[in-house]
Amino acid sequence: MVRLRKTANYILLPLFFIIVTVVALTVNAHYINNVEHFGAKADGKTDSSSAFLKAWAASCSSMVPSTVYVPRKKYTIGETVFEGPCNNSAITFQIDGVLIAPDYKQMNFSAQNWLLFDQVDGVSVIGGFLDGRGTSLYACKASNQQGCPEGPTTLAFYTSNNILVQNVISMNAKLFHIVVHSCKNVLLQGIKIRAPDESLNTDGIHIQNSFNVKVLNAGIKTGDDCISIGPGTQNLWIQRVACGPGHGISIGSLAHDLEEEGVQNVTVKTVVFTETQNGLRIKSWGRPSKGFVKGVVFKHITMNNVYNPIFIDQNYCPIKEGCPDQHSGIQISQVTFVDIQGTSATQVAMKFDCSETSPCKDIKLQNIKLTYQQEKQQQLQEPAESFCKNVLGVALGPVLPPSCL
Ligand SMILES: *[C@@H]1O[C@H](CO)[C@@H](O)[C@H](O)[C@H]1NC(C)=O
Ligand SMILES: *[C@@H]1O[C@H](CO)[C@@H](O)[C@H](O)[C@H]1NC(C)=O
Ligand SMILES: *[C@@H]1O[C@H](CO)[C@@H](O)[C@H](O)[C@H]1NC(C)=O
């Protein structure tokens, strides 16, 4: 009996370890889907879209957490949709390399997104340098040529939940850099965005119709809004962001449509604006809408030579079509500005130009100090001013320029 059991142990123990090792290796091989194993080539000419899609399909069909891995090389990839739902909700897209978009002339002119994640749950995009190659399209648009496409957004998430985007660098998007649309629980962290200040519609991050989105530690230099916030955004938190050049952080444009979801519970904290066209802006078309803005806090904000540091504009009507002589239906209420310091590049540092039919209400200003800094050479310091139209609210503590509320 004793001898028999001993023999069994001699055989079973090593066998056990062999099985564990084999299983671990199999699972591991399944886990990491390296795009090169699916045919991606960093040779400067191959379009690796289908390889990326195959790697995605492998990760998406996996019943256990899985990674799509992009090595530290440069891959060209065309417009691609990474589509869910998947069999697991822990997919990591680890990008050590560079993804390069084709020139706009080589892309579908109707493509709205370059890299789109649609209907996914639990996806993390970590790292990577996304080169949107927008330069030739900027030139096309700037020359007012007919037939320039609008261009695609670089990285978009639609109808997705539990998303992390971390340490991604996006350069020269053809249109917006990052879009979060109809999503829940999204964290964008350590994002860097770069595009020339004259590039058209290259918004840094656009958030719309989404719930619980956080943007932390971002550096955004671009040609349009740093962060734009569309209808239906709720529980948005933005903290430690450097904006500029660009057009600042904007809630809106709203009132584009009559039937529109409201924007609710937005916090923007510890943001530095440098040489931006606007700082903190709420913007709506001057026309009817059922939308609203309610519960916004802007605090600990630094303005460096910003053209319109604080700006509520409810009479947005850029091409004078479909809005002149109408009033915005957007009700703006409970908006607080606390500890806003720095310099304005124009004399009107605070401008509240609200709707005649839905005046702004419960606007609160607390500890504001904005000075008017003219051209540096002139060394002139004239007092900054504020402008109020159809607005109700209170000013607490020192407020400079003097409040007109
Ligand atoms: C999920 O797994 C099932 C069973 O293996 C498979 O048939 C299906 O295609 C997978 N789904 C996705 C989205 O890959
Ligand atoms: C171009 O994109 C549009 C919109 O996404 C799509 O409907 C169309 O099928 C695409 N055309 C080609 C040739 O891929
Ligand atoms: C507002 O949003 C924050 C997250 O940005 C959340 O923690 C907080 O609970 C929300 N407040 C309300 C009243 O929903």
Tab-separated table of C-alpha atoms in Angstrom, residues 11 53 59 89 159 179 182 184 225 247 285 293 370 379 386 391:
chain	number	residue	atom	x	y	z
A	11	ILE	CA	3.985	10.344	-11.379
A	53	LEU	CA	-9.764	43.938	-36.787
A	59	SER	CA	-10.026	39.580	-27.989
A	89	SER	CA	-15.706	43.094	-20.397
A	159	THR	CA	-22.806	53.684	-26.941
A	179	VAL	CA	-15.361	61.983	-28.974
A	182	SER	CA	-23.833	58.087	-25.588
A	184	LYS	CA	-21.499	55.736	-19.340
A	225	ASP	CA	-12.455	73.958	-28.413
A	247	HIS	CA	-11.089	78.070	-28.075
A	285	TRP	CA	-27.835	79.321	-30.694
A	293	VAL	CA	-27.901	73.888	-18.466
A	370	LEU	CA	-9.331	89.320	-13.902
A	379	GLN	CA	2.392	98.227	-20.732
A	386	SER	CA	-18.152	93.096	-17.110
A	391	VAL	CA	-28.985	87.611	-16.102
